[in-house]
XYZ file of C-alpha atoms in Angstrom:
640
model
C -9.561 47.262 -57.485
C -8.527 48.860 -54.192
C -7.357 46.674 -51.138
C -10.628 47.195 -49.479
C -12.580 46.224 -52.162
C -11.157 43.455 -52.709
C -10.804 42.384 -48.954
C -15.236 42.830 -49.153
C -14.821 40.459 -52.162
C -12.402 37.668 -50.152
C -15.264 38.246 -47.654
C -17.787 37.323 -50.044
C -16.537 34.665 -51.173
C -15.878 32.757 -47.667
C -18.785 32.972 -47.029
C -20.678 31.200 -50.029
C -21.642 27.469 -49.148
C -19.462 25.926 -51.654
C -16.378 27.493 -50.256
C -16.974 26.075 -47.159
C -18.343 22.703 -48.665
C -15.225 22.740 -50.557
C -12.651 24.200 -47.750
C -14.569 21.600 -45.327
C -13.626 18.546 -47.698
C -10.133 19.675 -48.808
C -9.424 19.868 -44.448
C -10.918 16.378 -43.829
C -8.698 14.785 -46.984
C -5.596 16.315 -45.903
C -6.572 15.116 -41.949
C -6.957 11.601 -43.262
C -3.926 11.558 -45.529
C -1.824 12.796 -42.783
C -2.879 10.590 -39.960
C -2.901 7.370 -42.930
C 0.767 8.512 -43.979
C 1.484 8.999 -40.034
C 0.002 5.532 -39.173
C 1.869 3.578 -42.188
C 5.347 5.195 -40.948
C 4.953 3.779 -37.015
C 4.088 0.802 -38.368
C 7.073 0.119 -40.222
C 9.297 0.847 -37.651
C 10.781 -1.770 -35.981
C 10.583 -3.378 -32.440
C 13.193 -1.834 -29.855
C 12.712 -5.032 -28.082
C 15.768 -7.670 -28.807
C 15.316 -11.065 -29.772
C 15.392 -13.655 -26.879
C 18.552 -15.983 -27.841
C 17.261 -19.243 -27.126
C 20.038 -21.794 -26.552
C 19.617 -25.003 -29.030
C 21.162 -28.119 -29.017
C 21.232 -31.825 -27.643
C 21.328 -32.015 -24.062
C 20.247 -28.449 -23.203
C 17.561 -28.266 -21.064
C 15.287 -25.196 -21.670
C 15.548 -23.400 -17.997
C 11.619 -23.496 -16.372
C 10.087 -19.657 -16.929
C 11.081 -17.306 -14.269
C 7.593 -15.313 -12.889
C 9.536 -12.208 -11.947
C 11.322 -12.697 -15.615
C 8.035 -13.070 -17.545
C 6.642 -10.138 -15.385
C 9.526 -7.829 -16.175
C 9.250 -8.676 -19.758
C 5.768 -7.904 -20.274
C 6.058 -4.661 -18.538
C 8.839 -4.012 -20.441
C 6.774 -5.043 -24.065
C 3.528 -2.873 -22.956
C 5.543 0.074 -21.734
C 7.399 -0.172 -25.940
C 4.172 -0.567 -27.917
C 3.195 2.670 -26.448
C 5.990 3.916 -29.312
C 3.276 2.837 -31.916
C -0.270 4.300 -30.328
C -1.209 6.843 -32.810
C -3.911 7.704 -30.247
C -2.029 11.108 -29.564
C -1.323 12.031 -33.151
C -4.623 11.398 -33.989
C -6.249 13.831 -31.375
C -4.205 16.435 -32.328
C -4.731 16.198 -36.210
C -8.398 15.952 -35.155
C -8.658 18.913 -32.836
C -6.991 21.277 -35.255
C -9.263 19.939 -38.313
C -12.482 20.500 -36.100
C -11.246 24.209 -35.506
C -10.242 24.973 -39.112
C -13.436 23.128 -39.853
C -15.717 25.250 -37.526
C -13.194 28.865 -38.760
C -14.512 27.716 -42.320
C -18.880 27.693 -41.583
C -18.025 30.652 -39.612
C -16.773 32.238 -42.365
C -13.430 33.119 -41.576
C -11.267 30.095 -43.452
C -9.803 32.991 -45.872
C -9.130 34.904 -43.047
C -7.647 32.055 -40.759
C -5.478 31.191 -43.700
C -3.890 34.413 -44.412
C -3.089 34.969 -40.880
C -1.652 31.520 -40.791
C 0.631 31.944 -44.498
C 1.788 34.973 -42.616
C 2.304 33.638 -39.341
C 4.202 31.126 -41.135
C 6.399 33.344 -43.569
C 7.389 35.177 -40.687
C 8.428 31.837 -38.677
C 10.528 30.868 -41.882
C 11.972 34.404 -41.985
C 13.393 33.898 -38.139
C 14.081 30.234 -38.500
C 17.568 31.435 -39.006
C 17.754 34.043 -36.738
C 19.586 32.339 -33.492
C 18.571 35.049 -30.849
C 14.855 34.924 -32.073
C 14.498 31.126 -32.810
C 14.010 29.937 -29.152
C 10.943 31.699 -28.623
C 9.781 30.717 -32.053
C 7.523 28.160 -29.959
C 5.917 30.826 -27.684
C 4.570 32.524 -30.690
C 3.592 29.755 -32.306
C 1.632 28.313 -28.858
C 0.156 32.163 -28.411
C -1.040 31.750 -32.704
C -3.072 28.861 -32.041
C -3.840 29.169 -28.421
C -5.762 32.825 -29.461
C -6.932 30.986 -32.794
C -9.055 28.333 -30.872
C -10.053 30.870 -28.252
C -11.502 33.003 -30.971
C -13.245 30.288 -33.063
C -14.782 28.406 -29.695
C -16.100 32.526 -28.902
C -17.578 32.115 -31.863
C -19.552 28.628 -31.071
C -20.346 29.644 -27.767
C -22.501 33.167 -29.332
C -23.994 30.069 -31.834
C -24.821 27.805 -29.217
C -26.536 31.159 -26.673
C -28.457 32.656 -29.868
C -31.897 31.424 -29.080
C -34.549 33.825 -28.555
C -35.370 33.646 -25.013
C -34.344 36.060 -22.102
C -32.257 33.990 -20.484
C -30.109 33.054 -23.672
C -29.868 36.527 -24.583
C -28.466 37.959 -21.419
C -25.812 35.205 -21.420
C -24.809 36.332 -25.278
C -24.953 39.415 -24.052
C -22.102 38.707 -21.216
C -20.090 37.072 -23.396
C -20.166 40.286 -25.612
C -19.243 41.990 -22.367
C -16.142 39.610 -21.715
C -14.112 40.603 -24.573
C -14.814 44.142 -23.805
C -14.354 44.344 -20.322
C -10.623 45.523 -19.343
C -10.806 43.393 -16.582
C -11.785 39.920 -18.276
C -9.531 40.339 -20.993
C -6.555 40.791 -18.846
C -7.135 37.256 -17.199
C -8.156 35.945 -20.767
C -4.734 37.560 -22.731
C -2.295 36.355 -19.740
C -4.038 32.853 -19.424
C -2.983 32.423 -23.420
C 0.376 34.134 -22.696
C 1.582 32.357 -19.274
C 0.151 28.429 -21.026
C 1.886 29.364 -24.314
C 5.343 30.160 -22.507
C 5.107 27.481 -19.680
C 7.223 24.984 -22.372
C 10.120 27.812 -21.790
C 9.889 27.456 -18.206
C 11.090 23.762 -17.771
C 14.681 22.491 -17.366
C 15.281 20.524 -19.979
C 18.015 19.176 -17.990
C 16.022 17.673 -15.772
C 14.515 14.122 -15.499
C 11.786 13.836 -18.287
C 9.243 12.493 -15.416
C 9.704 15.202 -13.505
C 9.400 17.873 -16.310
C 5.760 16.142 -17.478
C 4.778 16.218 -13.498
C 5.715 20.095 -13.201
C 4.160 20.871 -16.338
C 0.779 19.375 -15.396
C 1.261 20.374 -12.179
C 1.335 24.233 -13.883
C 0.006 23.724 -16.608
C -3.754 22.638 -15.257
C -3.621 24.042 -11.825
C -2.164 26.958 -12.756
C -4.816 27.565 -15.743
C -7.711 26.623 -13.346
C -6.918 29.305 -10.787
C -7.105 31.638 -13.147
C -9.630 30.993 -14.877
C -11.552 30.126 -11.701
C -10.446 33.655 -10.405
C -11.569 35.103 -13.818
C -15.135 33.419 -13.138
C -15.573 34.792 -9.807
C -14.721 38.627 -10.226
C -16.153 38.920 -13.994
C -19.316 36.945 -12.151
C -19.641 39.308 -9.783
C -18.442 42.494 -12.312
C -21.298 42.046 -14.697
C -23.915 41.732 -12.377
C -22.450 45.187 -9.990
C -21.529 46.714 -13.418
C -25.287 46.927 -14.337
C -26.664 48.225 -11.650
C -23.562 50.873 -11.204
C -24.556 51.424 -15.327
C -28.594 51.506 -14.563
C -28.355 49.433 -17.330
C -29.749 46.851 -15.505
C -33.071 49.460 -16.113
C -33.382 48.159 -19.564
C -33.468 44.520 -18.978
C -35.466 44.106 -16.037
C -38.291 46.309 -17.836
C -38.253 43.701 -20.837
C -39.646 42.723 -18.539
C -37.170 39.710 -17.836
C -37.568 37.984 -14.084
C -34.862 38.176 -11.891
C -34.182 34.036 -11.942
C -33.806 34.704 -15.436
C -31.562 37.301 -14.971
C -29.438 35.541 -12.381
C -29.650 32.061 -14.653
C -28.833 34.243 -17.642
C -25.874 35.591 -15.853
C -24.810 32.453 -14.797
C -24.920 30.732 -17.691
C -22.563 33.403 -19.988
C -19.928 33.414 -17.183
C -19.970 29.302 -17.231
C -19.609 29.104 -20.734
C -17.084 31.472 -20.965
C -15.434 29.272 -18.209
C -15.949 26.560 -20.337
C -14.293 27.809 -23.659
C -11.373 29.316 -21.958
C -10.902 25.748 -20.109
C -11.620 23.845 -23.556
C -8.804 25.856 -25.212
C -5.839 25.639 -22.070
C -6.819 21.491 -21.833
C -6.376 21.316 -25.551
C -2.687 22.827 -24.974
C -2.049 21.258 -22.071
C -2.918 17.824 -23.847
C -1.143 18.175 -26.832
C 2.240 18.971 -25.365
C 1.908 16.431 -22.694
C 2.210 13.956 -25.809
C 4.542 15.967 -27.395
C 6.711 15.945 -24.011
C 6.222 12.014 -24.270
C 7.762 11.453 -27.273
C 10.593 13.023 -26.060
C 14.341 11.073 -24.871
C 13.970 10.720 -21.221
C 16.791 10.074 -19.133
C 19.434 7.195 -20.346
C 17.330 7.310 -23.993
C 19.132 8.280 -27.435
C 15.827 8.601 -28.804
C 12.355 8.257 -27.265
C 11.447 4.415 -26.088
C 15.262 3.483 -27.001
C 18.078 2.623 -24.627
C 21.658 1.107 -25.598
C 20.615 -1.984 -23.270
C 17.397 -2.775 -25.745
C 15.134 -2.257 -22.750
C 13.705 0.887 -20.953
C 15.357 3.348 -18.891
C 14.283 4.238 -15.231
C 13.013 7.361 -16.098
C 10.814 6.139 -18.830
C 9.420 3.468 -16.433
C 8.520 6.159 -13.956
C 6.963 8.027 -16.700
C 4.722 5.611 -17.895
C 3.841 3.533 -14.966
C 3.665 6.336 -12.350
C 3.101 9.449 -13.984
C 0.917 9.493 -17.427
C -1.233 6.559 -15.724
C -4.504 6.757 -13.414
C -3.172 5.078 -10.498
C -5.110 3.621 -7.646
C -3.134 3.555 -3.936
C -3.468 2.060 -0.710
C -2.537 3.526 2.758
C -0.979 1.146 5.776
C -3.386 -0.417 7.418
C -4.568 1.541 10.657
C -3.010 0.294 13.841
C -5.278 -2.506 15.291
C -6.150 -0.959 19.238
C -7.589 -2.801 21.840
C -11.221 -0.742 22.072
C -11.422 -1.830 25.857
C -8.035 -0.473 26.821
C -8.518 2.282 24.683
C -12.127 3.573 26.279
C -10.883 2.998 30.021
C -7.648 5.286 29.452
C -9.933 8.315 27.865
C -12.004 7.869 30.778
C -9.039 7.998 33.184
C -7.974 10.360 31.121
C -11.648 12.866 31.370
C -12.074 12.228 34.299
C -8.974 14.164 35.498
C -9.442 16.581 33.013
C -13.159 16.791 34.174
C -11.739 17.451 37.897
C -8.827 19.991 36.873
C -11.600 22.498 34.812
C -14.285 22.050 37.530
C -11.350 23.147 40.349
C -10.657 26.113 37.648
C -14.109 27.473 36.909
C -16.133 26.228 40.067
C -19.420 24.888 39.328
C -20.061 26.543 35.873
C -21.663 23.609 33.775
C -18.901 21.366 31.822
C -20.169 19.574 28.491
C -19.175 16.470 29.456
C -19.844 14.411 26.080
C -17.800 16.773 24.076
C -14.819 16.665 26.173
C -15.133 13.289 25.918
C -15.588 13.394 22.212
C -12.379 15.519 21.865
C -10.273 13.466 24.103
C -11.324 10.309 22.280
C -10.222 11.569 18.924
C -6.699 13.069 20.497
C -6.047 9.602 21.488
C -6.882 7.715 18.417
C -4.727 10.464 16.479
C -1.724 10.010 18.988
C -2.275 6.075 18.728
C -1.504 6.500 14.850
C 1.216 8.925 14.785
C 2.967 6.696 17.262
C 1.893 4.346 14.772
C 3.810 6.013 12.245
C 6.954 6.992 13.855
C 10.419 4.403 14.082
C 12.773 5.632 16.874
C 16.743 5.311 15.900
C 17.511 1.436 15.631
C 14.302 0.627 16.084
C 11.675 -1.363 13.173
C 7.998 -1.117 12.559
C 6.065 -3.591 10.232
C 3.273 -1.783 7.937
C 0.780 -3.967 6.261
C -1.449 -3.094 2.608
C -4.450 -4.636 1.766
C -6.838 -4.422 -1.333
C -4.206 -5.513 -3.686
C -5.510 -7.855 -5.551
C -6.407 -6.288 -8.643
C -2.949 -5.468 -8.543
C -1.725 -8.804 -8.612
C -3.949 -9.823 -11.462
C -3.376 -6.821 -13.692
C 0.294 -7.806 -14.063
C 0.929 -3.986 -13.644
C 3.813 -2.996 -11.700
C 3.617 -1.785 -7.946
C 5.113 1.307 -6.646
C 5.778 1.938 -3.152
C 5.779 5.751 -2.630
C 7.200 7.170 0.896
C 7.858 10.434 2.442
C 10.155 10.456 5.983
C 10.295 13.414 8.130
C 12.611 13.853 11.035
C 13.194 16.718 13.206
C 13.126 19.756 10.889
C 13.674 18.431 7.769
C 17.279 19.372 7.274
C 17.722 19.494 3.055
C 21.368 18.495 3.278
C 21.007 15.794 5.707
C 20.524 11.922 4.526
C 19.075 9.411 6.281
C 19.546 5.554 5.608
C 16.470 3.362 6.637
C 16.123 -0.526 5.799
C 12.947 -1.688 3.934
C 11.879 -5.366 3.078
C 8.821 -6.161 1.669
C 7.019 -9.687 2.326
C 9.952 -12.666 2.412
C 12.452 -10.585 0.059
C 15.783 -9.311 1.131
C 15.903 -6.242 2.597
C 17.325 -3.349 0.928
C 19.341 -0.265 2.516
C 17.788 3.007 0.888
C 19.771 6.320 1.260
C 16.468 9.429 1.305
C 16.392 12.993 1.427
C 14.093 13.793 4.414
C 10.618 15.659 2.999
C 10.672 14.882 0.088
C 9.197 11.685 -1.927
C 10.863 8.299 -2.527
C 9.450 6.062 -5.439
C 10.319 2.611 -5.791
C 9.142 0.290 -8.744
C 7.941 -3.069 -7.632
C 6.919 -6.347 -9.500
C 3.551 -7.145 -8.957
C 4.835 -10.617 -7.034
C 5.419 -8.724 -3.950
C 1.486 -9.305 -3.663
C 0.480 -12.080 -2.185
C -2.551 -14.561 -2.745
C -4.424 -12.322 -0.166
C -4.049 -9.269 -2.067
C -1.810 -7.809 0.790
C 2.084 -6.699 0.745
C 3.754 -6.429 4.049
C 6.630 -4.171 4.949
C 9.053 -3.765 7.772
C 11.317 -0.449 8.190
C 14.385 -0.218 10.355
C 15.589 3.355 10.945
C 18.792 3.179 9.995
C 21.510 0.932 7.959
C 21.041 -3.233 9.156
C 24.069 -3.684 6.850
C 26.723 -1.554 8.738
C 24.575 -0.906 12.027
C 24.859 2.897 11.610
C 22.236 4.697 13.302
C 20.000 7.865 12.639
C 20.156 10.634 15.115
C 16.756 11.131 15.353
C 13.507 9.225 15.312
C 11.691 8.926 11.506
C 7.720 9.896 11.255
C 5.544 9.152 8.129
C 2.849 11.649 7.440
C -0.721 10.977 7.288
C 0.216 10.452 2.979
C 3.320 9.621 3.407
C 3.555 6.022 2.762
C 1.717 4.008 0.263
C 1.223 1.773 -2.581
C 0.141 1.767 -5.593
C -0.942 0.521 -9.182
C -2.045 1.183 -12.772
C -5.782 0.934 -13.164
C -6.760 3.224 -16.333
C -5.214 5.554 -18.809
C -4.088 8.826 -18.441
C -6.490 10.178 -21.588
C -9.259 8.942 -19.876
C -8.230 10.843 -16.183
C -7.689 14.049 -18.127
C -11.379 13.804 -19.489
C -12.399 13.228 -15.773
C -10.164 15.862 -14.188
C -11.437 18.678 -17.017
C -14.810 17.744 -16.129
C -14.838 18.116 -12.664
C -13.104 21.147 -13.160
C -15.957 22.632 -15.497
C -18.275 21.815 -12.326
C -16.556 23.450 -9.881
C -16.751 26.676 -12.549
C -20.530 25.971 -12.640
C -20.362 26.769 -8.689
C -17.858 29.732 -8.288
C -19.812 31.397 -11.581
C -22.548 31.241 -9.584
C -20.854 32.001 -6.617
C -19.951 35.454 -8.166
C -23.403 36.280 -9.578
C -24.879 35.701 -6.167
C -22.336 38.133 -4.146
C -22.770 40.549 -6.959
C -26.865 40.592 -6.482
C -26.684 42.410 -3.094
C -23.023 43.221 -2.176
C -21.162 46.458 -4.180
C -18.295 45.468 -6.154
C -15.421 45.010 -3.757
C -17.493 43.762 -1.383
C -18.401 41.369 -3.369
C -15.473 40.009 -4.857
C -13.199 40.207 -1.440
C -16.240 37.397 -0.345
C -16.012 35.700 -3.405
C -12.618 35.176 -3.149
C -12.384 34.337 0.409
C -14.977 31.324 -0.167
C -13.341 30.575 -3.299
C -9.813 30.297 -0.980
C -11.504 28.184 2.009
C -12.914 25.688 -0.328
C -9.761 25.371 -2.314
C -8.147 24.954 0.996
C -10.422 23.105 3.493
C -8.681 20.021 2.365
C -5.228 21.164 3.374
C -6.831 22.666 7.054
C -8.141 19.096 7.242
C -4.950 17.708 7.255
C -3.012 20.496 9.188
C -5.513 19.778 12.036
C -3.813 16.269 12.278
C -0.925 18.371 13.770
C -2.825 21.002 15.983
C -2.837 20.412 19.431
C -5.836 20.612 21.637
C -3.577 20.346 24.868
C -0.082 21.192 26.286
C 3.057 18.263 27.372
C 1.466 18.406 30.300
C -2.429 17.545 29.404
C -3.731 20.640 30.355
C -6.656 21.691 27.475
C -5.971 24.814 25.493
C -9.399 26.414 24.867
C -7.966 28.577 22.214
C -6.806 26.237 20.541
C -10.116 24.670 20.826
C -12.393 27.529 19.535
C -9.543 27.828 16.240
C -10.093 23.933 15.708
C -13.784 23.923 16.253
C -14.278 26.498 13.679
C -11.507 25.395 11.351
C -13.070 21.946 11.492
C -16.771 22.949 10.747
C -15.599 25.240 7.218
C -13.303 22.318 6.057
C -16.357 19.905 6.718
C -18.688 22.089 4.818
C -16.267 22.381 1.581
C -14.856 18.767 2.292
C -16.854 17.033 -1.170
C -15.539 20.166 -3.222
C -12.195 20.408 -1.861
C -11.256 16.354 -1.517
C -11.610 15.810 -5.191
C -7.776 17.734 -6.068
C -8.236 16.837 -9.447
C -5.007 18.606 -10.756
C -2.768 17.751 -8.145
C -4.192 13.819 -9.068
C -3.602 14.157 -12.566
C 0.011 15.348 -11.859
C 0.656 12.601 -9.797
C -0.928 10.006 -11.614
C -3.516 9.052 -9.393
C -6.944 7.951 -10.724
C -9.971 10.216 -10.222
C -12.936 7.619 -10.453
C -16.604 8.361 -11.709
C -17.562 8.104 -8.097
C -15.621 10.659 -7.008
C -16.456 13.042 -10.202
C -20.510 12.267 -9.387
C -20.346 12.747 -5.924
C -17.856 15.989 -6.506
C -20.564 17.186 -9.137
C -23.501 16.658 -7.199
C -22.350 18.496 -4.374
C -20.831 21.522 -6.452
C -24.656 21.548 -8.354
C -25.935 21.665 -4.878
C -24.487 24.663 -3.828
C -25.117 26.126 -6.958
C -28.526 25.828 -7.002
C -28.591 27.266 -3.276
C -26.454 30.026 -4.403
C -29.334 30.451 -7.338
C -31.824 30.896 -5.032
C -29.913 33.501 -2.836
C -29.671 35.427 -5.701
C -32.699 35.239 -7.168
C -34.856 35.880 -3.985
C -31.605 38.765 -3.415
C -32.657 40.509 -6.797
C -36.187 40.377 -6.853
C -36.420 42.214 -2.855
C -34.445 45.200 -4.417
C -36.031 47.800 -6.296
C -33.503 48.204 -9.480
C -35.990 49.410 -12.294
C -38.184 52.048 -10.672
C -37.992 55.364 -11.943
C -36.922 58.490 -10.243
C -38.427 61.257 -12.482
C -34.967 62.742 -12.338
């Protein structure tokens, strides 16, 4: 029998119904024995948590429980019986069985297990081999990464093959995706850049900060380009056709042009989708894979010398691979009265000083005063905010009461800026929080200082208060220059949910915002040529990504000069920077990577109202495109 007979034969075969009856049964028994045999093993290993020696005898007096003890204990206890959730295992096992299980009805298990005996014979063959055996991981990431990518292709042509127009044209784009040079460059350096990102930490480094850069990278990094992938192949296979005058032979079907632009839409979202299913898979599994590894001060993962848990580890848990919830400071309380009599002092002469400049040209009076009002309030706060050498300030939290209930530790989380930020100066500032002592901290000026807090510092109120002295109360050395706190740099903040259940959140509010710049692309592409098209694309793509970072740059933009006089320029950039962050504000406010890094909770509110808004423009974008597409005259023939 020749090799391509019998390759028609293996064919064959795979795809009979008991083959994958059988295949599908073998992969679910060898899924449960694994994750049984898995289970049994953490179970039988023992606690990392020492005995408490209680001392016996006649005429000892048991000591009276110590809160902060107890506290510390019971952090201590939850953060250890993470060591024996077999909640991560068991996603894995049960991702990889649903793709083998979905290769095998697709008929490719004979196929998907040759490639993987010889993917595997050729990792055994360079096991050994010690220039070739660090990158043994990026080819095994770049196997399965393309694997999965391949199989969920697969699903998505299943779950588009209805017979409608609108179904079609979207199998028919993602037909066009794996074809299309300039998809499958995004789609082949997406799978390379996740696959190597492992490489790219130091493993040197602290093992908090190596899970925080790899989500960092690892989701943001994946949604840009995938999100730039959506736009220009959005806008490509819409300009494409009608560059092609293939376009001819679907609008003659004859197929209306909302079901050409919903069509569209639909295979560009779902390719979003697949290509975002695949890089959260990765990105998932080797977060818990990074988890399990020593972190600083460990000899093995969970496991100190001291019986208890290292810093790092505590950091990890509690701060990082959590879905925190934090407060801000309190605003400074103003006296309104004061307040309104000094902006109208303060209009009045700039009222006089533009009418002596311009003559009797007509002055919008309320906006001025609207302006001024708002420069004041935002001076008020940064004032607020900023500690002069020597000098203290007293911050207050409130909302902290779940916080005291939960039992969950508190972090206080603070950035200090002074002057320009010097990297090799350090500054020594005095916190105390509540009646505690104070403590002298020695910080690195821009950058962010945790500290881990028992959740006594709250009290019965559910509010924490907090004094800062700029420099060192011990020794009475002095800063040279004043301290500032940005607008987020100084907060607290708890555990309120799990990190598995922010990831689901994040990756769905990241499929959303696909929904919107895949139709974002189709639209352009409807009426604009091809660069045209994409060079808007992108730019709205940019200012929504952005508009929440103008939002907080125009905390530090300056309407006037020292000397009060109004800059108009600077006006007309503000007005108009203001107005584009406002319109994107819903999109851009949600940051759900740069939450997930940080451990901060994204909360069903915030994914509905993120989602609603996002569907919003996407339906108005539908409409453009539709009414676009059916005012141009794309099918009519020429007779040349």
């Amino acid at each position: 029998m020749r090799i391509r007979d019998w390759f028609a034969s293996a064919n064959r075969f795979q795809q009979r119904l008991l083959f994958k009856v059988v295949a599908t049964a073998a992969i679910l028994l060898v899924a449960a024995v694994g994750m049984t045999a898995y289970t049994i093993w953490v179970q039988q290993a023992g606690d990392t948590i020492p005995a408490e020696v209680v001392p016996e005898g006649p005429g000892i007096v048991p000591a009276p429980p110590d809160p902060a003890m107890e506290a510390t204990k019971a952090i201590v206890k939850d953060i250890l019986a993470a060591r024996r959730d077999v909640t991560s295992v068991a996603v894995g096992i049960a991702l990889s069985a649903g793709v083998l299980i979905a290769a095998v009805w697709l008929g490719l298990g004979l196929t998907y297990l040759s490639l993987g005996l010889l993917a595997a014979g050729m990792l055994a063959g360079a096991w050994n081999i010690a220039s070739v055996k660090p990158y043994l991981p990026l080819v095994m990431g770049l196997l399965g990464l393309t694997a999965a990518f391949s199989t969920l292709m697969q699903l998505a042509r299943m779950g588009v093959s209805r017979s409608n127009a609108v179904m079609a044209i979207a199998r028919n784009v993602l037909a066009e995706a794996v074809r299309l040079r300039l998809s499958l460059f995004f789609i082949v350096l997406l799978i390379f850049l996740l696959a190597a990102l492992p490489l790219l930490l130091n493993a040197e480094a602290p093992l908090r900060y190596r899970m925080q850069q790899f989500l960092q990278w690892g989701t943001s990094g994946s949604f840009y380009l995938i999100a730039m992938l959506t736009v220009l192949f959005g806008v490509a296979t819409v300009t494409f056709d009608q560059r092609d005058k293939t376009i001819w032979q679907t609008i003659t079907k004859p197929v209306s042009p909302w079901q050409y632009v919903a069509g569209k839409w639909l295979g560009v979202w779902v390719l979003a989708g697949v290509l975002l299913a695949v890089t959260g898979a990765g990105v998932f599994m080797f977060v818990e894979y990074l988890r399990s590894q020593p972190a600083n001060g460990e000899g093995e993962a969970y496991v100190t010398q001291g019986g208890s848990i290292s810093e790092d580890r505590l950091l990890l848990e509690r701060h990082v691979l959590v879905a925190r919830v934090s407060r801000d400071i309190d605003p400074m309380q103003v006296d309104e009265e004061q307040l309104i009599k000094n902006i109208e002092v303060k209009a009045a002469q700039e009222i006089e000083r533009v009418q002596g400049a311009v003559g009797e040209a007509p002055i919008r009076k309320d906006e001025l005063v609207a302006k001024i009002k708002a420069d004041v309030r935002k001076m008020v706060q940064q004032q607020f905010r900023s500690i002069p050498p020597g000098a203290g300030q007293g911050y207050q939290f409130s909302g902290l009461g779940a916080a005291r209930e939960s039992r969950a530790p508190v972090f206080l989380r603070f950035k200090v800026n002074a002057g320009s930020n010097d990297p090799t100066a350090l500054y020594r500032i005095t916190i105390r929080l509540g009646n505690s002592e104070h403590e002298v901290k020695q910080i690195i000026l821009g950058q962010f200082t945790v500290i881990n807090l028992l959740p006594e510092v709250v009290d019965e109120n559910g509010t924490v208060t907090l004094d800062i002295i700029n420099g060192d109360l011990d020794t009475g050395a002095l800063n040279p220059e004043s301290i500032s706190f940005p607008p987020d740099g100084l907060e607290l903040s708890y555990s309120d949910g799990t990190f598995r259940a922010n990831f689901m959140r994040v990756l769905c509010v990241m499929w959303v915002k696909l929904a919107f710049l895949a139709m974002l692309g189709v639209c352009m592409g409807t009426f604009l040529s091809f660069p045209v098209a994409c060079m808007v694309s992108v730019a709205v793509f940019l200012a929504a990504e952005g508009a929440a970072f103008v939002q907080s740059s125009l905390e530090n933009y300056w309407t006037e000069d020292k000397e009060g006089k109004t800059l108009y320029l600077n006006i007309v950039v503000s007005a108009i920077a203001e107005s584009v962050s406002w319109f994107f504000k819903a999109y851009s406010d949600l940051r759900p990577t740069t939450k997930l890094a940080e451990g901060l909770r994204l909360s069903w509110t915030e994914v509905a109202g993120g989602a609603a808004m996002a569907l919003l423009f996407t339906l108005i974008l539908f409409l453009a495109g539709t009414i676009s597409l059916k005012r141009r005259e794309l099918a009519i023939y020429s007779g040349q």
